[in-house]
CSV table of C-alpha atoms in Angstrom, one decimal:
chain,number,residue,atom,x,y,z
Q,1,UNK,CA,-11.3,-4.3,23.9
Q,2,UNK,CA,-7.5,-5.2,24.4
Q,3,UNK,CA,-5.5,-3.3,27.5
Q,4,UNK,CA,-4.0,-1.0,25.2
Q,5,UNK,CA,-7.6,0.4,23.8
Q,6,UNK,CA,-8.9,0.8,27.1
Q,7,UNK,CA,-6.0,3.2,28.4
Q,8,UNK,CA,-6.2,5.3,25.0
Q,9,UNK,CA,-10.4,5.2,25.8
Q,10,UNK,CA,-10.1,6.3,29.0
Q,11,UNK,CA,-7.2,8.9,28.8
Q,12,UNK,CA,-8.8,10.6,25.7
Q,13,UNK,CA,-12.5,10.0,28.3
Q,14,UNK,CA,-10.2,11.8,30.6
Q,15,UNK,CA,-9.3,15.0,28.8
Q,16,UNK,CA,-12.4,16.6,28.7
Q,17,UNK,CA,-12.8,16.4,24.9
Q,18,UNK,CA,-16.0,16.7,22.9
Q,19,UNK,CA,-15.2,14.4,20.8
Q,20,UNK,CA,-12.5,12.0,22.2
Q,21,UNK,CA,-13.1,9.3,19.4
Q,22,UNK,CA,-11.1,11.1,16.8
Q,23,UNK,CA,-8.0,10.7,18.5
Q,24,UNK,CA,-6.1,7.6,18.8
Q,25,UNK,CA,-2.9,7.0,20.7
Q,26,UNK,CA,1.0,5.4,19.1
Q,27,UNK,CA,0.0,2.5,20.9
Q,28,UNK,CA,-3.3,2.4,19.3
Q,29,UNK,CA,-1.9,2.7,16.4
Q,30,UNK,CA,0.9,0.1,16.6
Q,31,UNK,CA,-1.7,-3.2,17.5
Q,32,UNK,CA,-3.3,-2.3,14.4
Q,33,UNK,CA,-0.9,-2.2,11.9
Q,34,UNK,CA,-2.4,-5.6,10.2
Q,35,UNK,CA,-5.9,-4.6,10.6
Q,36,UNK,CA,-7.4,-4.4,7.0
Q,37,UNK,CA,-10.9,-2.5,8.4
Q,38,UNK,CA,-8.4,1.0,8.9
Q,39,UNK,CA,-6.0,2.3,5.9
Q,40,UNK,CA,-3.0,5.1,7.8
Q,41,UNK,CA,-2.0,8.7,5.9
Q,42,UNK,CA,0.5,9.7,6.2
Q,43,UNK,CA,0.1,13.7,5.3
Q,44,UNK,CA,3.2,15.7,6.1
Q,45,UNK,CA,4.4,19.2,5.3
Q,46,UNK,CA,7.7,18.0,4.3
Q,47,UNK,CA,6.4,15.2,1.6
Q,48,UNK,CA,9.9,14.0,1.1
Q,49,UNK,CA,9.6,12.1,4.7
Q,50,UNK,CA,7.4,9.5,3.5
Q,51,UNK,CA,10.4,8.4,1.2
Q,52,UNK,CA,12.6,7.8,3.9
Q,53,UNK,CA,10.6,6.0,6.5
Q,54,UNK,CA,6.9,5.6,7.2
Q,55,UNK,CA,4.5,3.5,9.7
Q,56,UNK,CA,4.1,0.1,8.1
Q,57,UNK,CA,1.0,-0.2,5.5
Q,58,UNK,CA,1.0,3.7,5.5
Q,59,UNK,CA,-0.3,5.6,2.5
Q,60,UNK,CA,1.4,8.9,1.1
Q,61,UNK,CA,-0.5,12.3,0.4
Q,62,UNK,CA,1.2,14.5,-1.0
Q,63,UNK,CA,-0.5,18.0,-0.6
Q,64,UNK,CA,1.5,19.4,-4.0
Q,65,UNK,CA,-0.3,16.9,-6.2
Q,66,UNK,CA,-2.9,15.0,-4.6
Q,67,UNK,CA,-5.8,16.6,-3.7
Q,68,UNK,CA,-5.0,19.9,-5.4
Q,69,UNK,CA,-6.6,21.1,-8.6
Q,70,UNK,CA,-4.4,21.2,-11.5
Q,71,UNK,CA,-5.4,24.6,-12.8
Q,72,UNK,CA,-7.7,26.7,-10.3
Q,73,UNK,CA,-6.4,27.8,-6.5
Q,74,UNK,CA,-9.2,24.6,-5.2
Q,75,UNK,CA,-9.3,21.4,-4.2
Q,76,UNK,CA,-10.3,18.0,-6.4
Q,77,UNK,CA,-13.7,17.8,-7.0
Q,78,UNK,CA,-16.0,14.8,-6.1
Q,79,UNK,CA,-15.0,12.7,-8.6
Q,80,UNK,CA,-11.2,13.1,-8.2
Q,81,UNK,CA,-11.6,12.5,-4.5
Q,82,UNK,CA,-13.3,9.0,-5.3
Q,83,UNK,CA,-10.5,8.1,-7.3
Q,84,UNK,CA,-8.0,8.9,-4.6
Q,85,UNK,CA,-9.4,7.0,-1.9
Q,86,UNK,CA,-10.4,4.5,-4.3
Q,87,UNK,CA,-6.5,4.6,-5.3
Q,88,UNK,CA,-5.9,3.8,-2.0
Q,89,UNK,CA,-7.9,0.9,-1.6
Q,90,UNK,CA,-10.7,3.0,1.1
Q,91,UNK,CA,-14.5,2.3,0.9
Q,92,UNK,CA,-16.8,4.6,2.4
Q,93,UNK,CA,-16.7,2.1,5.6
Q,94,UNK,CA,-13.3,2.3,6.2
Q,95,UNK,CA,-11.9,3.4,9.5
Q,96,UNK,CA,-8.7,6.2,8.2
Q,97,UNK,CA,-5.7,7.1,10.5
Q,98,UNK,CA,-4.2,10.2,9.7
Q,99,UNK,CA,-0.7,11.4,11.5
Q,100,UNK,CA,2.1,13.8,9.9
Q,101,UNK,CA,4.9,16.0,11.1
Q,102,UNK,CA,5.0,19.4,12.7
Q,103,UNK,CA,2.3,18.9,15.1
Q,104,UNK,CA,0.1,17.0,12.6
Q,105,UNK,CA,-0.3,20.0,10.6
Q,106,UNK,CA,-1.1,18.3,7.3
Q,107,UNK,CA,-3.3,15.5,9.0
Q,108,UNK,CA,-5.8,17.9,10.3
Q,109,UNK,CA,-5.8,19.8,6.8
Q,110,UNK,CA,-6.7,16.6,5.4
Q,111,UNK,CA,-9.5,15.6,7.9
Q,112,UNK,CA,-11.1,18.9,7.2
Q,113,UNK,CA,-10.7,17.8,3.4
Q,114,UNK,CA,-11.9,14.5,4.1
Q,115,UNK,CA,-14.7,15.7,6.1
Q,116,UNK,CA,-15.9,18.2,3.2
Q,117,UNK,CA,-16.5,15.3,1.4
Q,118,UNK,CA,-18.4,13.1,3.8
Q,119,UNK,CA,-15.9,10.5,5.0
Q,120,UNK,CA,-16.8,10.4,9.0
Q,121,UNK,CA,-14.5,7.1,9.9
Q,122,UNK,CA,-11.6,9.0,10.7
Q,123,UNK,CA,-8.8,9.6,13.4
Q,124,UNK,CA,-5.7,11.5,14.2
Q,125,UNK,CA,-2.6,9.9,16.0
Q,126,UNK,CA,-1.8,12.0,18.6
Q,127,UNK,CA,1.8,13.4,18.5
Q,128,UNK,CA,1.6,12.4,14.8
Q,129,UNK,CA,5.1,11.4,13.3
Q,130,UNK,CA,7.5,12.5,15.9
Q,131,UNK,CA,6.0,10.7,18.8
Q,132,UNK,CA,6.0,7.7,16.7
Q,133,UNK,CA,9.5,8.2,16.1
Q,134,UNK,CA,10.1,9.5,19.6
Q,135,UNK,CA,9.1,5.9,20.6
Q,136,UNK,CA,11.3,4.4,18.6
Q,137,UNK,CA,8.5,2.4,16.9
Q,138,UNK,CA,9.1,0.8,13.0
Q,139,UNK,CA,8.9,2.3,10.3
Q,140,UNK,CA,9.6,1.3,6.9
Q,141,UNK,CA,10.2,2.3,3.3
Q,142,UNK,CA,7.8,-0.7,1.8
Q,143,UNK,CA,4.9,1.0,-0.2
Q,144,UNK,CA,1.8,-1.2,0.5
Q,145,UNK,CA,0.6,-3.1,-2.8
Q,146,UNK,CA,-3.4,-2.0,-2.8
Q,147,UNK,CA,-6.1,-3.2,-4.4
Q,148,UNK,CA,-8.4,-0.2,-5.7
Q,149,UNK,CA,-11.8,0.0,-4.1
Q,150,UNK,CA,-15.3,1.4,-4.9
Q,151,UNK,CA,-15.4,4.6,-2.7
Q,152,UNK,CA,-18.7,6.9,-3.2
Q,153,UNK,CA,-18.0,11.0,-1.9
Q,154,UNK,CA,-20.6,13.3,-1.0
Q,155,UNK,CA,-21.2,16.7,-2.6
Q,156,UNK,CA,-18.4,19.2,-1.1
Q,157,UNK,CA,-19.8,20.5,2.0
Q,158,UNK,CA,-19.7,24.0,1.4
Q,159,UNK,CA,-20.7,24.9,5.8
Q,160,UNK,CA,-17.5,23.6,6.6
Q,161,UNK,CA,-15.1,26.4,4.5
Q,162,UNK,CA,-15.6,30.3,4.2
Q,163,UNK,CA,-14.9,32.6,1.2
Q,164,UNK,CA,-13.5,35.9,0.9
Q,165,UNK,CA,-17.1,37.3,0.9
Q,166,UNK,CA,-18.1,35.6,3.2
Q,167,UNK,CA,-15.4,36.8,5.6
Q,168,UNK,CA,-16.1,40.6,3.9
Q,169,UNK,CA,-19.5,40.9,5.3
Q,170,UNK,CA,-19.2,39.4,8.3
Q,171,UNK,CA,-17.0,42.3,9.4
Q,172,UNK,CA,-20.3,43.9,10.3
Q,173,UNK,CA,-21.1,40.9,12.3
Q,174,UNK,CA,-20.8,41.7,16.1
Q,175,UNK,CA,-21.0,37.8,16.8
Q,176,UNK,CA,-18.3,36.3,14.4
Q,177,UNK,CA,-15.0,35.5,15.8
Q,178,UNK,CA,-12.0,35.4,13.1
Q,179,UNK,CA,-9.1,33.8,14.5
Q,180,UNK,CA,-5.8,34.5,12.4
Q,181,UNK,CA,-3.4,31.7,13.9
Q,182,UNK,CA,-0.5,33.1,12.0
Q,183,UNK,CA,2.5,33.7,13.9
Q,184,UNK,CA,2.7,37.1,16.0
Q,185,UNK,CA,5.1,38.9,13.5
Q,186,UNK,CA,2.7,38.2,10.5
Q,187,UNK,CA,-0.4,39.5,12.2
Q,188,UNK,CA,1.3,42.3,13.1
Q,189,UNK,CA,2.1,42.6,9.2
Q,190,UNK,CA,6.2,43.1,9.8
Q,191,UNK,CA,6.2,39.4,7.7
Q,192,UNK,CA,4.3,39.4,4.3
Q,193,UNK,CA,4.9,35.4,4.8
Q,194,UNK,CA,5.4,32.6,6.8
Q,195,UNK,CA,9.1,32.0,7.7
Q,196,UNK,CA,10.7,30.7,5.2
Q,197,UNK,CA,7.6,30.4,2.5
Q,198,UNK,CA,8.5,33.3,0.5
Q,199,UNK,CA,6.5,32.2,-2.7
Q,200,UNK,CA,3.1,32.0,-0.6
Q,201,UNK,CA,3.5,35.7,0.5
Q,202,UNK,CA,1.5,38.5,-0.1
Q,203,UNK,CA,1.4,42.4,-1.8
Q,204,UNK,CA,0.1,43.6,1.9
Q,205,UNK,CA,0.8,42.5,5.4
Q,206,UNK,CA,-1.5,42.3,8.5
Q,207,UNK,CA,-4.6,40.8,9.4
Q,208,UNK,CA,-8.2,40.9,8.6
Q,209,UNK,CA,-10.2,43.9,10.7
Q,210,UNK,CA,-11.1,42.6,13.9
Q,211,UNK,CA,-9.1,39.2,14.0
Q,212,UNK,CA,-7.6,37.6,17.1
Q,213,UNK,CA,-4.0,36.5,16.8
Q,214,UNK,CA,-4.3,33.0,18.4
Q,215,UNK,CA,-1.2,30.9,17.0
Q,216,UNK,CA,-1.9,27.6,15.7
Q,217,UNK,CA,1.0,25.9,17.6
Q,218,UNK,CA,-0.6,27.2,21.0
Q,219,UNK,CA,-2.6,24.2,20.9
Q,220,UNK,CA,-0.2,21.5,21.2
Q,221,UNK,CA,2.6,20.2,24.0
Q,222,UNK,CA,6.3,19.7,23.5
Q,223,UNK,CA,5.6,16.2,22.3
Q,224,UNK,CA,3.3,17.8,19.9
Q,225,UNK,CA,-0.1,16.3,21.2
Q,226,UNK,CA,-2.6,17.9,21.8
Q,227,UNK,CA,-3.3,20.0,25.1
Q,228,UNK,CA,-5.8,19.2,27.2
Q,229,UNK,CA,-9.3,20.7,26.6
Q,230,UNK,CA,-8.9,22.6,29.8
Q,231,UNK,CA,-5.9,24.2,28.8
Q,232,UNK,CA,-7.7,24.8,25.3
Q,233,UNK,CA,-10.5,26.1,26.3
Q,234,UNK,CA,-8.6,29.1,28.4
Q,235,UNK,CA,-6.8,29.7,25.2
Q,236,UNK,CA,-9.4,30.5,23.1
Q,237,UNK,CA,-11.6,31.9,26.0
Q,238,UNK,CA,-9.1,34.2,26.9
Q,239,UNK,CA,-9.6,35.9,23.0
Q,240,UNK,CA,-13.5,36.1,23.5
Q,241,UNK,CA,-13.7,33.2,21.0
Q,242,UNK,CA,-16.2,30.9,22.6
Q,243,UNK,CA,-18.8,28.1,21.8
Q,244,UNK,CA,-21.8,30.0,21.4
Q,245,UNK,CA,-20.1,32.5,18.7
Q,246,UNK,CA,-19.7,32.1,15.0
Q,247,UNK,CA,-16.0,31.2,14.0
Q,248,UNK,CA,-13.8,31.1,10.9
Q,249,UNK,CA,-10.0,30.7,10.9
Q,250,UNK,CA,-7.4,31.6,8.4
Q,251,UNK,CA,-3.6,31.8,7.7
Q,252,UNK,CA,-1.8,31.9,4.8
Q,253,UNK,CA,-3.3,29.5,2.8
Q,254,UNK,CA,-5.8,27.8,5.3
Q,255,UNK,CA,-3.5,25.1,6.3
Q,256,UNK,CA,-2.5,25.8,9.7
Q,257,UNK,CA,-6.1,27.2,10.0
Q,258,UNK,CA,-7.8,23.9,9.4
Q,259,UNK,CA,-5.6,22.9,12.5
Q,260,UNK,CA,-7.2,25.0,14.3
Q,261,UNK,CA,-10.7,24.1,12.8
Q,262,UNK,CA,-10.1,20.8,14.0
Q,263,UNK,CA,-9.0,22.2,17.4
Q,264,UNK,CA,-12.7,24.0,18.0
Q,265,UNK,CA,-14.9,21.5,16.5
Q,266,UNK,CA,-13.6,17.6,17.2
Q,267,UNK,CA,-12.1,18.3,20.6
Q,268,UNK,CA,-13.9,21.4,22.4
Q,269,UNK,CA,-16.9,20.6,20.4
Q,270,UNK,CA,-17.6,24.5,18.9
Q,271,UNK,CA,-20.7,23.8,16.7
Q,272,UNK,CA,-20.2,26.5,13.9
Q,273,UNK,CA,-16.4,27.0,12.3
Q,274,UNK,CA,-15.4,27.5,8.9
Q,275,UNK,CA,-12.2,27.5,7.7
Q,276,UNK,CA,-10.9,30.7,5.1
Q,277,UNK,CA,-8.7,28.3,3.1
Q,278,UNK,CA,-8.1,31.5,1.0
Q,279,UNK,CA,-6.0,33.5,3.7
Q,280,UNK,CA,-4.2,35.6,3.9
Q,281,UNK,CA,-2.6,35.0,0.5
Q,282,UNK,CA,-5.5,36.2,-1.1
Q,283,UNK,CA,-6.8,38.6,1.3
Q,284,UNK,CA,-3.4,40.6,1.0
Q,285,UNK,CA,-3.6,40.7,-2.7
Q,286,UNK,CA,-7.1,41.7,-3.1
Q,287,UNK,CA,-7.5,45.1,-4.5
Q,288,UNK,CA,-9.0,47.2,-1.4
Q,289,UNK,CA,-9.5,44.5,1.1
Q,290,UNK,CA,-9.4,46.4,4.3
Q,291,UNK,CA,-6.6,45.6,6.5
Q,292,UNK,CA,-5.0,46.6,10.0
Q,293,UNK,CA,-1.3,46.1,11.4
């Protein structure tokens, strides 16, 4: 184990995190840029910052076309999953780096994907894109040359997401948590959408009966890593959401829940969360959905 691994080992050891494996240091990153056992995504909200500069050897997703269904309001199925990460050259033994912008926002989305579908090998790079360019570290606007693999998917693992009935009759459910980590103003239903995403609005504003408005960003520093499970654990203890309950998360369109997902289940080690990729987009259209402001 070279210097560098040992310090990300034991400062991830350090933090208190169930699961301090999935998260893997700039530095980390940076002495394993010619290591052909990994393949790094680059997932970002903004997909046009790929384009202009990206780690070297990093792959693009692009959320808008990618892993979306062409048709329905869903993800690929099985199938069109293996041809993406055979696309990218990934077998089913190959270690994945994710990082993004905006706190990793998109990564996480796409380890909860990922991790629907069975791929395990995975990691996020802590700070994501703007600690890496914080750093000053290269990047580049090569696209990697990839020869296509053989890459086998499991059967969508349905435990991991939540549907609108689901979340429906849980209401009755004194020992689910939902955790709505929209931003204050769209809990409160005075936004119908997330600043600035007008077209992913909906009819009604406010939140699911019973949610707790725990904001996705809450969970990450200045630098955009993530805070320390200490610090985590009073977040989400302070809202009565707690290990030994039943969790799902939501937002608009279950993006900047899956953040959150990741949050409760790789690093404080929560053993049942789902994410409601649905949201609030289709919560605040459905015809009689109950609702509170």
């Amino acid at each position: 184990m070279s210097g560098t691994e040992q310090t990300t080992a034991a400062v991830n050891a350090a933090s208190g995190y169930a699961h301090p494996e999935v998260l893997v240091e700039t530095s980390w990153v940076a002495e394993h840029l010619e290591d052909g056992s990994i393949r790094i995504i680059e997932a970002d909200e903004d997909v046009l910052l790929y384009e202009i500069g990206h780690i070297p050897g990093a792959v693009k997703l692009d959320w808008h076309v990618d892993v979306q269904d062409r048709l329905s309001r869903d993800f690929v199925d099985q199938q069109e999953f293996e041809r993406l990460m055979s696309r990218w050259g990934i077998t089913n033994d190959t270690m994945i780096v994710l990082y993004g912008d905006k706190n990793n926002w998109y990564a996480c989305y796409s380890f909860w994907l990922f991790s629907m579908y069975g791929h395990t090998k995975m990691k996020i790079m802590n700070g994501g894109r703007t600690k890496w360019e914080a750093e000053k570290r290269p990047l580049t606007k090569a696209v990697p040359q990839i020869t296509p693999s053989t890459y086998h998917a499991q059967p969508a693992d349905e435990a991991l997401r939540a549907y609108r009935e689901d979340v429906l009759a849980g209401l009755k459910n004194p020992g689910r948590r939902l955790v709505d980590v929209r931003s204050p103003q769209e809990y409160t239903g005075e936004l119908i959408h997330m600043v600035n995403y007008p077209q992913e609005g909906a009819q009604r504003g406010g939140h699911i009966p019973g949610a707790k408005n725990i904001p996705w960003g809450t969970a990450a520093n200045a630098d955009g890593t993530f805070k320390s499970a200490e610090e985590l654990r009073q977040i989400y203890g302070s809202k009565d959401v707690t290990p030994d309950a039943e969790v799902v998360t939501y937002c608009r369109i279950g993006e900047r829940s899956a953040y959150t997902w990741f949050v409760l289940t790789r690093l404080l080690g929560y053993p049942r969360v789902r994410n409601y990729d649905g949201s609030w987009t289709e919560w605040g259209n459905l015809v009689r959905s109950p609702i509170e402001k």
